[in-house]
Short mmCIF file of C-alpha atoms in Angstrom, two decimals:
data_model
loop_
_atom_site.label_atom_id
_atom_site.label_comp_id
_atom_site.label_asym_id
_atom_site.label_seq_id
_atom_site.Cartn_x
_atom_site.Cartn_y
_atom_site.Cartn_z
CA MET A 80 -5.28 -7.24 -0.72
CA LYS A 81 -3.29 -5.81 2.14
CA ARG A 82 -0.31 -4.26 0.35
CA LEU A 83 0.95 -3.88 -3.32
CA ASN A 84 4.60 -4.49 -3.91
CA HIS A 85 6.36 -1.47 -5.37
CA TRP A 86 9.02 -0.25 -5.55
CA LEU A 87 10.14 0.69 -3.96
CA MET A 88 14.96 -2.77 0.91
CA GLY A 89 28.67 1.39 18.14
CA SER A 90 28.58 0.45 19.96
CA LEU A 91 24.87 -0.40 21.01
CA LEU A 92 24.05 0.56 24.45
CA SER A 93 24.34 -2.41 26.62
CA SER A 94 20.98 -3.62 28.08
CA ALA A 95 21.61 -1.93 31.53
CA LEU A 96 21.77 1.38 29.89
CA ALA A 97 19.03 0.93 27.11
CA THR A 98 15.91 1.89 28.85
CA THR A 99 15.92 5.48 27.72
CA LEU A 100 18.08 7.32 25.22
CA VAL A 101 18.67 11.12 25.31
CA SER A 102 21.08 12.86 22.99
CA HIS A 103 23.79 15.12 24.44
CA SER A 104 21.84 18.06 23.15
CA ALA A 105 18.73 17.10 25.40
CA ILE A 106 20.62 17.15 28.32
CA ALA A 107 21.47 20.86 27.77
CA ASN A 108 17.92 21.85 27.29
CA ASP A 109 15.51 21.29 30.10
CA THR A 110 12.45 22.65 28.12
CA GLN A 111 12.37 19.49 25.98
CA PRO A 112 9.54 17.09 26.33
CA ASP A 113 9.91 13.91 28.21
CA PRO A 114 12.33 11.78 26.22
CA LEU A 115 11.06 8.80 24.23
CA GLN A 116 11.17 5.60 25.87
CA LEU A 117 13.34 3.13 23.75
CA ASP A 118 14.28 -0.33 24.64
CA SER A 119 16.54 -2.64 23.19
CA CYS A 120 15.09 -4.88 20.35
CA PHE A 121 15.73 -7.21 17.57
CA VAL A 122 14.67 -6.26 14.07
CA GLU A 123 14.09 -9.05 11.32
CA GLY A 124 17.12 -9.19 9.36
CA VAL A 125 19.62 -7.37 11.63
CA SER A 126 21.85 -9.46 13.83
CA LYS A 127 22.55 -7.02 16.51
CA GLN A 128 20.11 -5.11 18.79
CA LEU A 129 18.69 -1.91 18.00
CA GLN A 130 16.53 0.74 19.91
CA CYS A 131 12.81 0.64 19.49
CA GLY A 132 9.76 2.48 21.02
CA GLN A 133 6.46 4.27 20.44
CA LEU A 134 5.60 7.91 20.74
CA SER A 135 1.96 8.77 21.31
CA VAL A 136 0.86 11.79 19.04
CA PRO A 137 -2.54 13.21 18.25
CA GLU A 138 -4.35 11.88 15.46
CA ASN A 139 -5.68 15.48 14.92
CA TRP A 140 -2.69 17.95 15.68
CA GLN A 141 -5.44 20.76 15.92
CA SER A 142 -7.12 19.01 18.69
CA PRO A 143 -4.41 17.56 20.88
CA THR A 144 -6.58 16.44 23.57
CA GLY A 145 -8.56 14.08 21.27
CA LYS A 146 -7.87 10.78 19.90
CA ASN A 147 -4.10 9.59 19.82
CA LEU A 148 -2.12 7.24 17.59
CA ASP A 149 1.23 5.62 18.38
CA LEU A 150 4.27 6.05 15.94
CA ASN A 151 6.75 3.27 15.86
CA VAL A 152 10.27 4.37 15.98
CA ILE A 153 13.66 2.53 15.62
CA VAL A 154 17.16 4.01 16.20
CA ALA A 155 20.32 2.79 15.31
CA ASN A 156 22.80 4.32 17.43
CA ALA A 157 26.10 5.55 16.14
CA ILE A 158 28.98 3.17 16.44
CA SER A 159 31.44 5.85 17.46
CA GLN A 160 32.03 6.56 21.37
CA SER A 161 31.52 10.18 20.67
CA PRO A 162 28.83 10.62 18.01
CA GLN A 163 27.83 13.68 16.33
CA SER A 164 24.86 15.21 17.88
CA ASP A 165 22.74 15.56 14.74
CA PRO A 166 21.35 12.17 13.48
CA LEU A 167 20.08 11.18 10.06
CA PHE A 168 16.33 10.82 9.81
CA LEU A 169 15.26 8.64 6.79
CA LEU A 170 11.67 9.24 5.09
CA MET A 171 10.56 6.48 2.82
CA GLY A 172 8.84 6.48 -0.59
CA GLY A 173 5.45 5.57 -1.58
CA PRO A 174 3.25 7.14 -0.09
CA GLY A 175 2.78 4.08 1.74
CA GLN A 176 6.36 2.43 2.67
CA ALA A 177 7.02 1.58 6.15
CA ALA A 178 10.66 2.45 7.21
CA SER A 179 10.87 -0.22 9.78
CA GLU A 180 10.36 -2.86 7.09
CA LEU A 181 13.34 -1.51 5.12
CA VAL A 182 15.82 -1.19 8.24
CA PRO A 183 18.26 -4.19 7.17
CA GLY A 184 18.90 -2.72 3.74
CA LEU A 185 19.21 0.88 4.94
CA LEU A 186 21.75 -0.19 7.59
CA LYS A 187 23.98 -1.84 4.97
CA ILE A 188 23.43 1.45 2.55
CA PHE A 189 24.20 3.95 5.33
CA HIS A 190 26.74 2.05 7.17
CA SER A 191 29.54 4.85 6.74
CA VAL A 192 26.94 7.57 8.08
CA ARG A 193 26.20 5.51 11.07
CA GLU A 194 29.81 5.50 12.01
CA ASP A 195 29.22 9.02 13.58
CA ARG A 196 25.38 9.48 13.62
CA ASP A 197 22.33 7.59 14.77
CA LEU A 198 20.15 6.64 12.19
CA VAL A 199 16.23 7.07 13.00
CA PHE A 200 13.64 5.26 11.19
CA ILE A 201 9.82 6.35 11.61
CA ASP A 202 6.92 4.50 10.44
CA GLN A 203 4.83 7.22 8.81
CA ARG A 204 1.14 7.30 10.30
CA GLY A 205 -0.68 4.83 8.23
CA THR A 206 2.17 2.52 7.55
CA GLY A 207 4.07 -0.43 9.48
CA LYS A 208 3.16 -0.17 13.05
CA SER A 209 1.94 3.33 13.08
CA ASN A 210 -1.70 2.36 12.92
CA PRO A 211 -1.34 0.99 9.33
CA LEU A 212 -4.12 1.66 6.79
CA VAL A 213 -4.44 -2.06 5.40
CA CYS A 214 -7.39 -3.98 4.23
CA ASP A 215 -8.57 -7.22 5.80
CA GLU A 216 -8.34 -9.28 2.63
CA GLU A 217 -5.35 -11.33 2.18
CA ASP A 218 -2.97 -10.65 -0.67
CA GLY A 219 -3.78 -12.48 -3.92
CA ASP A 220 -1.44 -14.52 -6.00
CA ILE A 221 0.62 -11.93 -8.21
CA TYR A 222 0.38 -14.28 -11.01
CA GLU A 223 -3.42 -14.46 -11.46
CA VAL A 224 -4.55 -11.20 -9.93
CA LEU A 225 -4.98 -8.06 -11.92
CA SER A 226 -4.94 -4.42 -10.97
CA SER A 227 -8.60 -4.28 -11.90
CA ASP A 228 -9.22 -6.83 -9.39
CA PHE A 229 -8.67 -4.30 -6.72
CA ASN A 230 -11.78 -2.15 -7.64
CA VAL A 231 -14.03 0.59 -6.35
CA GLU A 232 -16.06 -2.22 -4.16
CA ASP A 233 -12.77 -3.29 -2.82
CA ALA A 234 -11.83 0.27 -2.01
CA LYS A 235 -15.00 0.92 -0.26
CA LYS A 236 -14.81 -2.09 2.05
CA CYS A 237 -10.99 -1.06 2.89
CA ILE A 238 -12.29 2.56 3.81
CA ALA A 239 -15.08 1.14 5.99
CA SER A 240 -12.65 -1.04 7.78
CA PHE A 241 -10.69 2.09 8.99
CA ASP A 242 -11.33 3.12 12.33
CA VAL A 243 -9.63 6.56 11.87
CA ASP A 244 -10.11 9.87 10.57
CA LEU A 245 -8.59 9.75 7.15
CA SER A 246 -8.45 13.40 6.76
CA GLN A 247 -5.68 13.39 9.31
CA TYR A 248 -3.34 11.04 7.16
CA ASN A 249 -1.66 13.36 5.44
CA THR A 250 1.88 14.64 4.66
CA ASN A 251 1.76 17.90 6.76
CA ASN A 252 0.61 15.69 9.83
CA ALA A 253 3.29 13.34 9.13
CA ILE A 254 5.82 16.03 9.32
CA LEU A 255 4.37 17.25 12.67
CA ASP A 256 4.82 13.62 13.89
CA PHE A 257 8.45 13.48 12.72
CA ASP A 258 9.24 16.49 14.49
CA ALA A 259 7.58 15.37 17.67
CA VAL A 260 9.99 12.27 17.30
CA ARG A 261 13.01 14.53 17.01
CA GLU A 262 11.86 16.56 20.08
CA ALA A 263 11.02 13.64 22.28
CA LEU A 264 14.38 12.00 21.44
CA GLY A 265 16.13 15.41 22.42
CA TYR A 266 17.65 16.35 18.97
CA GLN A 267 18.27 19.91 18.60
CA GLN A 268 18.60 19.60 14.72
CA ILE A 269 18.52 16.55 12.53
CA ASN A 270 19.84 15.59 8.86
CA LEU A 271 17.13 14.55 6.67
CA TYR A 272 17.08 11.99 3.87
CA GLY A 273 14.15 11.41 1.89
CA ILE A 274 13.66 9.04 -1.21
CA SER A 275 11.03 9.38 -3.66
CA TYR A 276 7.87 10.38 -2.03
CA GLY A 277 9.95 10.84 1.02
CA SER A 278 11.99 13.48 -0.82
CA ARG A 279 8.48 15.60 -1.14
CA ALA A 280 7.87 14.95 2.66
CA ALA A 281 11.36 16.51 3.39
CA MET A 282 10.61 19.49 1.31
CA VAL A 283 7.45 20.08 3.17
CA TYR A 284 9.43 19.60 6.56
CA MET A 285 11.80 22.27 5.11
CA ARG A 286 8.72 24.52 4.61
CA GLU A 287 6.93 23.86 8.05
CA LYS A 288 9.97 23.21 10.39
CA PRO A 289 13.12 24.64 8.89
CA GLN A 290 14.75 25.42 12.26
CA ALA A 291 14.85 21.66 13.00
CA LEU A 292 16.95 20.78 10.05
CA ARG A 293 20.69 20.93 9.56
CA SER A 294 20.67 19.66 6.22
CA VAL A 295 18.57 17.69 3.74
CA ILE A 296 19.38 14.98 1.11
CA LEU A 297 16.70 14.39 -1.72
CA ASP A 298 17.04 11.21 -3.63
CA GLY A 299 14.66 10.61 -6.74
CA VAL A 300 13.23 14.17 -6.38
CA VAL A 301 9.18 14.87 -6.24
CA PRO A 302 8.83 18.46 -5.65
CA PRO A 303 5.39 19.60 -4.42
CA GLN A 304 4.62 21.67 -7.47
CA VAL A 305 4.69 18.32 -9.47
CA VAL A 306 1.33 16.21 -9.71
CA VAL A 307 2.01 12.57 -8.82
CA GLY A 308 -0.22 10.05 -10.78
CA PRO A 309 -0.17 10.97 -14.47
CA MET A 310 3.19 9.77 -14.93
CA GLY A 311 3.35 8.07 -18.31
CA ILE A 312 5.66 10.70 -19.98
CA GLU A 313 8.25 9.98 -17.43
CA ALA A 314 7.89 6.21 -18.18
CA GLN A 315 7.99 6.68 -21.86
CA ARG A 316 11.18 8.94 -21.48
CA ALA A 317 13.03 5.99 -19.69
CA PHE A 318 11.69 3.52 -22.13
CA ASP A 319 12.89 5.50 -25.08
CA ILE A 320 16.45 5.77 -23.64
CA LEU A 321 16.56 2.11 -23.33
CA VAL A 322 15.36 1.62 -26.81
CA GLU A 323 18.02 3.90 -28.08
CA GLN A 324 20.76 2.25 -26.01
CA CYS A 325 19.77 -1.31 -27.74
CA ASN A 326 19.67 0.17 -31.10
CA SER A 327 23.04 1.44 -30.44
CA ASN A 328 24.41 -1.95 -29.26
CA GLN A 329 25.03 -4.17 -32.21
CA ALA A 330 24.22 -7.51 -30.60
CA CYS A 331 21.05 -6.17 -29.13
CA LEU A 332 19.72 -4.62 -32.21
CA GLU A 333 20.57 -7.83 -34.21
CA LEU A 334 18.69 -10.03 -31.92
CA PHE A 335 15.65 -7.66 -31.03
CA PRO A 336 15.11 -5.54 -34.13
CA SER A 337 11.54 -5.30 -33.24
CA PHE A 338 11.59 -4.59 -29.87
CA VAL A 339 9.22 -1.67 -29.98
CA SER A 340 6.76 -3.11 -32.49
CA ASP A 341 6.69 -6.19 -30.45
CA TYR A 342 5.93 -4.25 -27.26
CA GLN A 343 3.19 -2.10 -28.99
CA LYS A 344 1.76 -5.41 -30.48
CA ILE A 345 1.38 -7.16 -27.32
CA ARG A 346 0.00 -4.18 -25.55
CA ALA A 347 -2.65 -3.61 -28.24
CA GLN A 348 -3.49 -7.60 -28.33
CA LEU A 349 -3.79 -7.27 -24.41
CA GLU A 350 -6.10 -4.24 -24.66
CA LEU A 351 -8.61 -6.51 -26.81
CA ALA A 352 -8.22 -9.74 -24.45
CA PRO A 353 -6.20 -10.82 -21.43
CA ILE A 354 -4.07 -13.73 -21.62
CA LYS A 355 -5.25 -16.54 -19.20
CA THR A 356 -3.20 -19.95 -19.40
CA MET A 357 -1.08 -22.18 -17.11
CA ILE A 358 2.42 -21.86 -16.85
CA ASP A 359 5.08 -23.55 -14.47
CA HIS A 360 6.32 -21.22 -11.60
CA PRO A 361 9.57 -20.10 -12.24
CA VAL A 362 11.07 -20.98 -9.10
CA THR A 363 8.94 -24.21 -7.84
CA ASP A 364 8.09 -25.48 -11.38
CA LYS A 365 4.47 -26.01 -10.14
CA SER A 366 1.86 -25.42 -12.56
CA ILE A 367 0.12 -22.12 -11.78
CA ALA A 368 -2.46 -19.93 -13.35
CA LEU A 369 -1.34 -16.97 -15.13
CA ASN A 370 -3.42 -13.93 -15.94
CA ILE A 371 -2.22 -10.80 -17.89
CA ASP A 372 -3.86 -7.93 -19.31
CA SER A 373 -2.29 -4.64 -20.65
CA LYS A 374 -1.89 -2.78 -17.26
CA LYS A 375 -0.39 -5.64 -15.71
CA PHE A 376 2.03 -6.10 -18.67
CA ILE A 377 2.72 -2.39 -18.79
CA ASN A 378 3.33 -2.03 -15.03
CA THR A 379 5.68 -5.11 -14.73
CA LEU A 380 7.91 -3.80 -17.38
CA ARG A 381 7.79 -0.10 -15.91
CA ASN A 382 8.88 -1.38 -12.62
CA MET A 383 11.69 -3.16 -14.19
CA LEU A 384 12.70 0.48 -15.55
CA TYR A 385 13.61 1.58 -11.89
CA SER A 386 16.92 0.23 -11.51
CA VAL A 387 20.01 -0.92 -14.10
CA GLY A 388 20.44 -4.64 -14.17
CA ARG A 389 16.64 -5.28 -14.45
CA ARG A 390 15.88 -2.68 -17.39
CA GLU A 391 18.18 -4.52 -19.62
CA LEU A 392 16.27 -7.72 -19.36
CA LEU A 393 13.29 -6.10 -20.95
CA PRO A 394 14.28 -6.56 -25.06
CA TYR A 395 14.60 -10.29 -24.54
CA VAL A 396 11.62 -10.41 -22.27
CA VAL A 397 9.15 -8.83 -24.79
CA SER A 398 10.81 -10.70 -27.93
CA GLU A 399 10.04 -13.84 -26.03
CA PHE A 400 6.47 -12.86 -25.00
CA ALA A 401 5.75 -11.93 -28.67
CA LYS A 402 6.53 -15.48 -29.45
CA GLY A 403 4.21 -16.76 -26.84
CA ASN A 404 7.01 -17.64 -24.40
CA TYR A 405 5.56 -16.13 -21.15
CA LYS A 406 8.21 -17.65 -18.69
CA PRO A 407 10.80 -14.87 -18.92
CA PHE A 408 7.96 -12.38 -18.21
CA VAL A 409 6.84 -14.54 -15.32
CA GLY A 410 10.25 -14.45 -14.09
CA LEU A 411 10.28 -10.60 -13.85
CA MET A 412 7.25 -10.82 -11.79
CA SER A 413 8.70 -13.46 -9.40
CA GLN A 414 11.24 -10.68 -8.45
CA SER A 415 8.54 -8.33 -7.36
CA GLU A 416 7.09 -11.33 -5.27
CA ASP A 417 10.58 -11.54 -3.51
CA SER A 418 11.03 -7.76 -3.04
CA ILE A 419 11.34 -6.58 0.38
CA GLY A 420 8.83 -4.11 1.53
CA GLY A 421 5.36 -3.14 0.11
CA MET A 422 2.98 -0.44 0.10
CA TYR A 423 0.23 0.46 2.42
CA VAL A 424 -2.31 1.27 -0.14
CA GLY A 425 -4.66 2.71 2.43
CA LEU A 426 -2.17 5.66 2.75
CA THR A 427 -1.18 5.46 -0.79
CA PHE A 428 -4.41 6.38 -2.21
CA ASN A 429 -5.45 8.61 0.82
CA ILE A 430 -2.67 10.91 0.17
CA LEU A 431 -2.53 10.91 -3.69
CA CYS A 432 -6.19 11.10 -4.09
CA ASN A 433 -6.20 14.38 -1.94
CA GLU A 434 -2.86 15.86 -2.34
CA ASP A 435 -2.12 15.15 -6.00
CA ILE A 436 -5.04 14.09 -8.34
CA PRO A 437 -7.21 16.99 -7.63
CA ARG A 438 -4.47 19.08 -9.18
CA ALA A 439 -4.34 17.06 -12.29
CA GLY A 440 -5.72 19.50 -14.88
CA LYS A 441 -7.35 18.58 -18.52
CA ASP A 442 -4.12 19.78 -20.37
CA LEU A 443 -1.79 17.73 -18.03
CA LEU A 444 -3.89 14.64 -18.48
CA ALA A 445 -4.22 14.95 -22.29
CA LYS A 446 -0.58 15.65 -22.60
CA ASP A 447 0.24 12.55 -20.36
CA ARG A 448 -2.33 10.21 -22.04
CA ALA A 449 -0.57 10.99 -25.53
CA ASN A 450 2.69 8.98 -24.19
CA THR A 451 3.54 5.85 -26.25
CA PHE A 452 4.57 3.68 -23.41
CA SER A 453 1.50 3.31 -21.23
CA GLY A 454 -1.27 5.79 -22.68
CA ALA A 455 -3.58 6.58 -19.88
CA HIS A 456 -2.90 3.49 -17.59
CA THR A 457 -0.74 5.02 -14.97
CA PHE A 458 -3.28 7.64 -14.12
CA GLU A 459 -6.18 5.22 -14.51
CA VAL A 460 -4.88 3.21 -11.61
CA PHE A 461 -5.63 6.19 -9.42
CA SER A 462 -8.31 7.90 -10.86
CA GLY A 463 -11.24 5.33 -10.71
CA ILE A 464 -10.55 4.71 -7.03
CA CYS A 465 -10.05 8.41 -6.25
CA LYS A 466 -13.62 9.33 -7.29
CA HIS A 467 -14.89 7.26 -4.36
CA TRP A 468 -12.14 7.98 -1.78
CA PRO A 469 -12.97 10.27 1.32
CA THR A 470 -11.67 13.79 0.63
CA PHE A 471 -9.77 16.39 2.60
CA THR A 472 -8.35 19.65 1.48
CA ALA A 473 -4.47 20.01 1.25
CA PRO A 474 -2.89 23.18 2.45
CA ALA A 475 -3.39 26.13 0.10
CA ASN A 476 0.36 26.34 -0.45
CA PHE A 477 0.92 22.42 -0.73
CA GLY A 478 1.78 22.80 -4.34
CA ASP A 479 4.08 25.92 -4.28
CA LYS A 480 7.76 26.03 -4.81
CA VAL A 481 9.89 25.17 -1.70
CA VAL A 482 12.10 28.04 -0.97
CA SER A 483 14.87 27.43 1.60
CA THR A 484 18.38 28.22 2.35
CA ILE A 485 18.86 24.93 4.21
CA PRO A 486 22.07 22.85 2.78
CA THR A 487 20.35 20.61 0.50
CA MET A 488 21.90 17.67 -1.81
CA LEU A 489 19.76 16.47 -4.53
CA LEU A 490 20.37 13.12 -6.21
CA SER A 491 18.73 11.96 -9.46
CA GLY A 492 19.28 9.16 -12.07
CA GLU A 493 19.18 9.89 -15.75
CA LEU A 494 17.40 6.58 -16.42
CA ASP A 495 14.66 7.13 -13.76
CA PRO A 496 11.36 6.22 -14.99
CA VAL A 497 9.28 7.88 -12.46
CA THR A 498 11.35 10.90 -10.93
CA PRO A 499 13.39 12.41 -13.85
CA PRO A 500 16.24 14.80 -13.25
CA SER A 501 14.04 17.69 -14.64
CA TRP A 502 12.34 17.19 -11.32
CA GLY A 503 15.58 17.66 -9.29
CA THR A 504 16.13 20.67 -11.36
CA MET A 505 12.88 22.04 -10.68
CA ALA A 506 13.04 21.73 -6.92
CA ALA A 507 16.66 23.08 -6.93
CA GLU A 508 15.18 26.64 -8.25
CA GLY A 509 14.04 27.31 -4.86
CA LEU A 510 16.81 25.71 -2.98
CA ILE A 511 19.53 28.65 -2.60
CA ASN A 512 22.00 26.47 -0.90
CA SER A 513 21.82 23.28 -2.79
CA LYS A 514 23.75 21.12 -5.73
CA HIS A 515 22.08 18.60 -7.94
CA TYR A 516 23.95 15.43 -8.74
CA VAL A 517 22.82 13.40 -11.75
CA ALA A 518 24.17 9.60 -12.33
CA LYS A 519 24.00 9.01 -16.03
CA ASN A 520 23.78 5.12 -15.63
CA ALA A 521 21.36 4.91 -12.92
CA GLY A 522 17.60 4.76 -12.22
CA HIS A 523 15.35 5.45 -9.21
CA GLY A 524 17.10 5.71 -6.13
CA LEU A 525 20.68 6.75 -6.18
CA VAL A 526 21.67 5.32 -2.82
CA THR A 527 20.53 1.68 -3.86
CA GLN A 528 22.41 1.64 -7.09
CA THR A 529 25.59 3.89 -6.82
CA CYS A 530 28.07 5.40 -4.52
CA ALA A 531 25.60 7.96 -3.21
CA ALA A 532 25.75 6.94 0.39
CA ASN A 533 29.26 7.58 0.62
CA MET A 534 28.66 11.02 -0.99
CA ILE A 535 26.23 11.74 1.61
CA GLY A 536 28.59 10.82 4.42
CA GLU A 537 31.14 13.12 2.94
CA TYR A 538 28.79 15.95 2.89
CA LEU A 539 27.23 15.53 6.24
CA ASP A 540 30.73 16.01 7.96
CA ASN A 541 30.99 19.72 6.98
CA LEU A 542 28.08 20.55 4.74
CA ASN A 543 30.39 21.52 2.14
CA PHE A 544 29.92 20.51 -1.55
CA ASP A 545 33.77 20.73 -2.31
CA ASP A 546 34.23 17.83 0.22
CA VAL A 547 31.86 15.43 -1.95
CA ASN A 548 33.65 13.28 -4.46
CA SER A 549 31.02 12.87 -7.10
CA SER A 550 33.40 11.32 -9.81
CA CYS A 551 32.19 7.79 -8.79
CA LEU A 552 28.69 8.48 -10.20
CA ASP A 553 30.39 8.76 -13.66
CA LYS A 554 32.35 5.51 -13.00
CA GLN A 555 29.04 3.75 -12.49
CA PRO A 556 28.99 0.89 -15.15
CA LEU A 557 25.89 0.12 -17.25
CA PRO A 558 25.11 -3.66 -17.34
CA GLY A 559 24.83 -5.37 -20.69
CA PHE A 560 21.61 -6.65 -22.20
CA LEU A 561 19.96 -10.16 -21.50
CA LEU A 562 20.55 -11.85 -24.96
CA ASN A 563 19.29 -15.25 -24.36
CA ASN A 564 17.93 -17.57 -21.74
CA ASN A 565 21.39 -18.75 -20.71
CA SER A 566 21.99 -15.37 -19.35
CA ASN A 567 24.73 -14.69 -22.10
CA LEU A 568 25.31 -10.76 -21.43
CA HIS A 569 26.70 -8.65 -24.02
CA VAL A 570 29.10 -6.19 -22.14
CA LYS A 571 28.18 -2.68 -23.23
CA GLU A 572 31.06 -0.21 -23.28
CA THR A 573 30.42 2.78 -21.03
CA LYS A 574 31.91 6.28 -21.43
#
């Protein structure tokens, strides 16, 4: 298994001028390191040329004369002929997403920001083309493979295939990498956008290199003091909101009165015995093997809770599953199969097994295990593997609250099943110059579901929260529930 689908989507310089890109600020500062060499390139899914290059950095920043690794960098130059000198760096989620694989979608999302600012995408070490931590096995068929099929022995084989010092593939070193790219490109200060795990990386950047940052945007906030892994409570919270909304909708309640009991019944049955059967593929109609256990059932539904438009399918899908009709559920799985971008699980386990799981105390695990949506499943995905994963010690202050005066915009979705608004509130406690925006009808990652990207553009101009028109968040519609196989939606009234 190479990667697991998650989640987690100007002129350009002419070819004659594209050999080296140096910002205006670099020209004024002759103490900067040699500029990063960028050449014109095409990125899959993008029609116009961008700028691509690699920056060699130490694998171990404490031993800079030792082994190096190459960071993959992509720059989308500002469209304006007179761009701002402070670009927007984009840090992806996971941990384990590669920024380079999400460029097409991000260019669309941040098109207004790009009018005046460069957009910079860096594959975090261990992802994409930055010495990726992948396994040798091919991806399995998502319809047949179970999460338990990636077991301890597979993890050991995976680890043995890595010709790297895994202790150096951590968040703090990633920040040193990102800042080295900033210096090599000649930017004095940058604006930083981080989504999900990327928001945690951004907060570590705020702590370690504050002078390099003009502003920060945190989307789907994961403060360092939160332990990632035991997240069943967050999923239950989002599921409970969905249940309440269904029960408040006459059509949904009438058609799916046993939504919750059906879910719990299916979950209990799958705990006793997985379902193994044959089914027609939702796209090709070819007969395929289907293998579902409780973890696969829970994780598929949990992933659908991430965004509006998908979460509203669950009452119908669960109802049909309870009747023995698995095709709607397989349809949900096919959406994951077609999703863009994946997770480099070597980096995922390496970071979470060392920076988070060791901080999960007995009280936290007991509290999380008691959730009614997934029980201990969300934590068990990591705990079994982490017992055998190579260890390193995170910095002593890693889990401390980040305290900063850097202008910071925080974005949360009320329906988010993994990074709830309370996490944004927790992070904001130490961010003196910040404002937290919550979209009531959005899930995980506001830039993908709402007008948040426009808000970011408005904010970056003057770093004045008064310039940000957030009323668009309140206007975000909530889709209706899927009521039958003909996609007959009952439109919900939103307030």
